[in-house]
Amino acid sequence: AADSLPDSPLYAVKLATERVQLALALSPESKARLHLSFAERRLWEVHTQAELGKSISPVALAGMRSETEQALAVIAKAPQPEAWRLLDSFMALTEKQQETLEELSAEVPPPVRETVAEAIEDVQEKRQEAAAIAKAAATSTPTPTETPSLTPTKKVATPTSAATPAPTATPTGTPTPVPTAKPKDTRTPMPTPTPAATPTLSPTATSTPEVVVPTPPIEEPTATPALSPTATSTPEVVVPTPPIEEPTATPALSPTSTPEV
């Protein structure tokens, strides 16, 4: 319903919702901003109808003018700080209204052109009224600034007597909070990090199981048995002296040379 146009069945619902929002607004500033928002919404409706080739609704134009007027009425009664902010928003909106309506006046048919021209004149009048409100507010604001300038002068006189509080040097005695030395006790808890000594997890040195070195000595005895049994090879005494058969050379009897006689 928020985007509905005046020729939509939901347009009435849209307007009713806006009335409820205004009724729930508590501060003048919130009400003024709602009126400004609704006036801008009416301007959007008029511009959208023109872009779609539809005839501009007099209801939308009248609604824009009404919301703009109500916004200015609330702004005129608003407190000074809020009034300045609202006037800025009001001038920005009415400038946009004037520019948009002037563009449309050259495109709409003659019957509607007169209605648009009236809306433009109304916007210009509201801008002049807003400028007058801003000027009046500007002239009224300097007066309060003069009154505060008087109060400081009185306060300046009083501080001179306040120089007597020089005895406030007593606060220097406040360093008695030397008991803050107790915090030094709090530092003693710092030794609590001694649990860091728990890193005696040096038992991790239990990795000493690497003393598996006992296995090497088992290999050393194996070397001794290998040598002693070789001594049993003495069976080489197989030197049977049978080669004594050499005495068989005796048959070489040299006496055979006797025949020379």
GROMACS .gro file of C-alpha atoms in nm:
model
  261
    1ALA     CA    1   0.000   0.000   0.000
    2ALA     CA    2   0.294   0.235   0.054
    3ASP     CA    3   0.355   0.255  -0.322
    4SER     CA    4  -0.009   0.278  -0.421
    5LEU     CA    5  -0.121   0.572  -0.637
    6PRO     CA    6  -0.440   0.779  -0.599
    7ASP     CA    7  -0.620   0.560  -0.856
    8SER     CA    8  -0.542   0.243  -0.656
    9PRO     CA    9  -0.797   0.079  -0.422
   10LEU     CA   10  -0.525   0.064  -0.154
   11TYR     CA   11  -0.466   0.438  -0.158
   12ALA     CA   12  -0.728   0.495   0.113
   13VAL     CA   13  -0.552   0.240   0.334
   14LYS     CA   14  -0.226   0.424   0.277
   15LEU     CA   15  -0.373   0.757   0.392
   16ALA     CA   16  -0.536   0.596   0.697
   17THR     CA   17  -0.201   0.448   0.801
   18GLU     CA   18  -0.042   0.791   0.781
   19ARG     CA   19  -0.308   0.936   1.010
   20VAL     CA   20  -0.235   0.667   1.268
   21GLN     CA   21   0.137   0.744   1.256
   22LEU     CA   22   0.067   1.111   1.321
   23ALA     CA   23  -0.156   1.025   1.616
   24LEU     CA   24   0.122   0.819   1.772
   25ALA     CA   25   0.388   1.089   1.730
   26LEU     CA   26   0.471   1.236   2.071
   27SER     CA   27   0.715   1.521   2.006
   28PRO     CA   28   0.672   1.825   1.779
   29GLU     CA   29   0.985   1.726   1.591
   30SER     CA   30   0.854   1.378   1.512
   31LYS     CA   31   0.521   1.519   1.394
   32ALA     CA   32   0.690   1.778   1.174
   33ARG     CA   33   0.910   1.511   1.016
   34LEU     CA   34   0.609   1.293   0.945
   35HIS     CA   35   0.433   1.582   0.769
   36LEU     CA   36   0.746   1.646   0.564
   37SER     CA   37   0.768   1.277   0.474
   38PHE     CA   38   0.404   1.263   0.366
   39ALA     CA   39   0.440   1.582   0.160
   40GLU     CA   40   0.735   1.428  -0.022
   41ARG     CA   41   0.531   1.111  -0.078
   42ARG     CA   42   0.251   1.313  -0.240
   43LEU     CA   43   0.508   1.476  -0.468
   44TRP     CA   44   0.633   1.131  -0.569
   45GLU     CA   45   0.279   1.023  -0.652
   46VAL     CA   46   0.227   1.326  -0.876
   47HIS     CA   47   0.558   1.271  -1.054
   48THR     CA   48   0.493   0.896  -1.101
   49GLN     CA   49   0.150   0.957  -1.251
   50ALA     CA   50   0.301   1.200  -1.501
   51GLU     CA   51   0.574   0.952  -1.597
   52LEU     CA   52   0.318   0.676  -1.653
   53GLY     CA   53   0.121   0.905  -1.883
   54LYS     CA   54  -0.165   0.929  -1.637
   55SER     CA   55  -0.342   1.249  -1.550
   56ILE     CA   56  -0.214   1.412  -1.233
   57SER     CA   57  -0.450   1.357  -0.942
   58PRO     CA   58  -0.580   1.677  -0.781
   59VAL     CA   59  -0.602   1.474  -0.458
   60ALA     CA   60  -0.227   1.414  -0.457
   61LEU     CA   61  -0.152   1.782  -0.528
   62ALA     CA   62  -0.388   1.899  -0.256
   63GLY     CA   63  -0.239   1.647  -0.013
   64MET     CA   64   0.113   1.773  -0.084
   65ARG     CA   65   0.014   2.133  -0.015
   66SER     CA   66  -0.170   2.036   0.305
   67GLU     CA   67   0.116   1.829   0.449
   68THR     CA   68   0.365   2.106   0.368
   69GLU     CA   69   0.154   2.366   0.544
   70GLN     CA   70   0.105   2.150   0.855
   71ALA     CA   71   0.477   2.079   0.875
   72LEU     CA   72   0.557   2.451   0.874
   73ALA     CA   73   0.297   2.517   1.144
   74VAL     CA   74   0.459   2.262   1.376
   75ILE     CA   75   0.809   2.393   1.301
   76ALA     CA   76   0.708   2.747   1.395
   77LYS     CA   77   0.616   2.625   1.747
   78ALA     CA   78   0.908   2.387   1.793
   79PRO     CA   79   1.188   2.462   2.044
   80GLN     CA   80   1.490   2.640   1.907
   81PRO     CA   81   1.743   2.358   1.853
   82GLU     CA   82   1.489   2.134   1.681
   83ALA     CA   83   1.341   2.423   1.482
   84TRP     CA   84   1.673   2.492   1.307
   85ARG     CA   85   1.711   2.129   1.196
   86LEU     CA   86   1.350   2.111   1.080
   87LEU     CA   87   1.379   2.435   0.883
   88ASP     CA   88   1.674   2.293   0.692
   89SER     CA   89   1.469   1.987   0.597
   90PHE     CA   90   1.169   2.203   0.509
   91MET     CA   91   1.369   2.429   0.274
   92ALA     CA   92   1.525   2.128   0.101
   93LEU     CA   93   1.184   1.967   0.046
   94THR     CA   94   1.012   2.279  -0.086
   95GLU     CA   95   1.301   2.342  -0.325
   96LYS     CA   96   1.254   1.991  -0.462
   97GLN     CA   97   0.879   2.047  -0.490
   98GLN     CA   98   0.924   2.367  -0.687
   99GLU     CA   99   1.173   2.210  -0.931
  100THR     CA  100   0.955   1.903  -0.993
  101LEU     CA  101   0.633   2.098  -1.041
  102GLU     CA  102   0.798   2.342  -1.281
  103GLU     CA  103   0.915   2.050  -1.495
  104LEU     CA  104   0.568   1.895  -1.496
  105SER     CA  105   0.391   2.219  -1.583
  106ALA     CA  106   0.544   2.207  -1.931
  107GLU     CA  107   0.421   1.850  -1.992
  108VAL     CA  108   0.071   1.834  -1.848
  109PRO     CA  109  -0.240   1.943  -2.045
  110PRO     CA  110  -0.374   2.300  -1.997
  111PRO     CA  111  -0.650   2.213  -1.746
  112VAL     CA  112  -0.402   2.047  -1.511
  113ARG     CA  113  -0.135   2.309  -1.578
  114GLU     CA  114  -0.334   2.569  -1.385
  115THR     CA  115  -0.356   2.340  -1.082
  116VAL     CA  116   0.019   2.279  -1.097
  117ALA     CA  117   0.085   2.654  -1.123
  118GLU     CA  118  -0.121   2.716  -0.810
  119ALA     CA  119   0.078   2.450  -0.626
  120ILE     CA  120   0.403   2.619  -0.733
  121GLU     CA  121   0.285   2.956  -0.598
  122ASP     CA  122   0.184   2.792  -0.271
  123VAL     CA  123   0.528   2.634  -0.236
  124GLN     CA  124   0.699   2.969  -0.294
  125GLU     CA  125   0.485   3.132  -0.025
  126LYS     CA  126   0.571   2.858   0.224
  127ARG     CA  127   0.941   2.905   0.152
  128GLN     CA  128   0.910   3.276   0.229
  129GLU     CA  129   0.731   3.201   0.555
  130ALA     CA  130   1.001   2.954   0.652
  131ALA     CA  131   1.270   3.214   0.579
  132ALA     CA  132   1.089   3.463   0.803
  133ILE     CA  133   1.071   3.207   1.086
  134ALA     CA  134   1.443   3.139   1.050
  135LYS     CA  135   1.525   3.510   1.060
  136ALA     CA  136   1.314   3.564   1.371
  137ALA     CA  137   1.480   3.270   1.542
  138ALA     CA  138   1.823   3.404   1.452
  139THR     CA  139   1.754   3.744   1.608
  140SER     CA  140   1.614   3.591   1.926
  141THR     CA  141   1.903   3.355   1.990
  142PRO     CA  142   2.173   3.618   2.069
  143THR     CA  143   1.985   3.745   2.378
  144PRO     CA  144   2.037   3.430   2.584
  145THR     CA  145   2.407   3.433   2.505
  146GLU     CA  146   2.444   3.767   2.690
  147THR     CA  147   2.310   3.633   3.020
  148PRO     CA  148   2.563   3.352   3.056
  149SER     CA  149   2.845   3.606   3.010
  150LEU     CA  150   2.740   3.769   3.342
  151THR     CA  151   2.749   3.454   3.550
  152PRO     CA  152   3.113   3.371   3.477
  153THR     CA  153   3.225   3.713   3.613
  154LYS     CA  154   3.065   3.634   3.948
  155LYS     CA  155   3.226   3.294   3.951
  156VAL     CA  156   3.565   3.451   3.881
  157ALA     CA  157   3.540   3.651   4.207
  158THR     CA  158   3.465   3.343   4.415
  159PRO     CA  159   3.766   3.142   4.298
  160THR     CA  160   3.998   3.407   4.451
  161SER     CA  161   3.873   3.320   4.799
  162ALA     CA  162   3.898   2.960   4.702
  163ALA     CA  163   4.273   3.014   4.706
  164THR     CA  164   4.243   2.948   5.081
  165PRO     CA  165   4.199   2.582   5.004
  166ALA     CA  166   4.579   2.583   4.989
  167PRO     CA  167   4.546   2.370   5.305
  168THR     CA  168   4.438   2.113   5.056
  169ALA     CA  169   4.806   2.031   5.081
  170THR     CA  170   4.673   1.793   5.345
  171PRO     CA  171   4.564   1.566   5.065
  172THR     CA  172   4.934   1.514   5.023
  173GLY     CA  173   4.892   1.317   5.340
  174THR     CA  174   4.681   1.094   5.126
  175PRO     CA  175   5.006   0.930   5.019
  176THR     CA  176   4.945   0.744   5.347
  177PRO     CA  177   4.788   0.494   5.115
  178VAL     CA  178   5.141   0.365   5.140
  179PRO     CA  179   4.947   0.064   5.262
  180THR     CA  180   4.944   0.015   4.894
  181ALA     CA  181   5.259  -0.171   4.992
  182LYS     CA  182   5.003  -0.445   5.041
  183PRO     CA  183   4.990  -0.471   4.669
  184LYS     CA  184   5.353  -0.578   4.709
  185ASP     CA  185   5.210  -0.868   4.903
  186THR     CA  186   4.995  -0.923   4.604
  187ARG     CA  187   5.317  -0.952   4.412
  188THR     CA  188   5.419  -1.234   4.642
  189PRO     CA  189   5.136  -1.432   4.494
  190MET     CA  190   5.337  -1.386   4.179
  191PRO     CA  191   5.563  -1.666   4.307
  192THR     CA  192   5.258  -1.877   4.250
  193PRO     CA  193   5.405  -1.911   3.906
  194THR     CA  194   5.636  -2.154   4.089
  195PRO     CA  195   5.393  -2.412   3.968
  196ALA     CA  196   5.591  -2.341   3.659
  197ALA     CA  197   5.846  -2.558   3.839
  198THR     CA  198   5.602  -2.832   3.760
  199PRO     CA  199   5.789  -2.842   3.435
  200THR     CA  200   5.989  -3.097   3.639
  201LEU     CA  201   5.814  -3.300   3.385
  202SER     CA  202   6.181  -3.361   3.311
  203PRO     CA  203   6.061  -3.716   3.378
  204THR     CA  204   6.023  -3.690   3.011
  205ALA     CA  205   6.389  -3.784   3.046
  206THR     CA  206   6.229  -4.125   3.100
  207SER     CA  207   6.311  -4.141   2.738
  208THR     CA  208   6.632  -4.290   2.889
  209PRO     CA  209   6.478  -4.624   2.798
  210GLU     CA  210   6.721  -4.570   2.514
  211VAL     CA  211   6.959  -4.756   2.752
  212VAL     CA  212   6.859  -5.052   2.541
  213VAL     CA  213   7.245  -5.066   2.524
  214PRO     CA  214   7.228  -5.390   2.731
  215THR     CA  215   7.166  -5.572   2.405
  216PRO     CA  216   7.522  -5.511   2.272
  217PRO     CA  217   7.694  -5.708   2.554
  218ILE     CA  218   7.497  -6.015   2.450
  219GLU     CA  219   7.668  -6.006   2.112
  220GLU     CA  220   8.021  -6.004   2.267
  221PRO     CA  221   8.000  -6.357   2.414
  222THR     CA  222   7.911  -6.494   2.073
  223ALA     CA  223   8.259  -6.394   1.947
  224THR     CA  224   8.447  -6.615   2.197
  225PRO     CA  225   8.282  -6.946   2.117
  226ALA     CA  226   8.353  -6.903   1.750
  227LEU     CA  227   8.733  -6.899   1.806
  228SER     CA  228   8.780  -7.179   2.065
  229PRO     CA  229   8.621  -7.455   1.862
  230THR     CA  230   8.862  -7.389   1.574
  231ALA     CA  231   9.145  -7.512   1.797
  232THR     CA  232   8.994  -7.861   1.771
  233SER     CA  233   9.121  -7.868   1.413
  234THR     CA  234   9.439  -8.028   1.558
  235PRO     CA  235   9.330  -8.349   1.386
  236GLU     CA  236   9.586  -8.236   1.125
  237VAL     CA  237   9.820  -8.478   1.312
  238VAL     CA  238   9.713  -8.718   1.040
  239VAL     CA  239  10.084  -8.718   0.950
  240PRO     CA  240  10.108  -9.097   0.922
  241THR     CA  241  10.483  -9.157   0.883
  242PRO     CA  242  10.421  -9.429   0.626
  243PRO     CA  243  10.649  -9.248   0.384
  244ILE     CA  244  10.927  -9.441   0.560
  245GLU     CA  245  10.909  -9.668   0.256
  246GLU     CA  246  11.212  -9.479   0.120
  247PRO     CA  247  11.456  -9.755   0.239
  248THR     CA  248  11.362  -9.951  -0.069
  249ALA     CA  249  11.644  -9.777  -0.250
  250THR     CA  250  11.891 -10.035  -0.123
  251PRO     CA  251  11.858 -10.261  -0.427
  252ALA     CA  252  12.106 -10.047  -0.619
  253LEU     CA  253  12.391 -10.291  -0.570
  254SER     CA  254  12.709 -10.129  -0.694
  255PRO     CA  255  12.908 -10.459  -0.690
  256THR     CA  256  12.802 -10.528  -1.043
  257SER     CA  257  13.113 -10.354  -1.158
  258THR     CA  258  13.335 -10.650  -1.063
  259PRO     CA  259  13.350 -10.805  -1.407
  260GLU     CA  260  13.636 -10.573  -1.501
  261VAL     CA  261  13.881 -10.825  -1.346
   0.00000   0.00000   0.00000
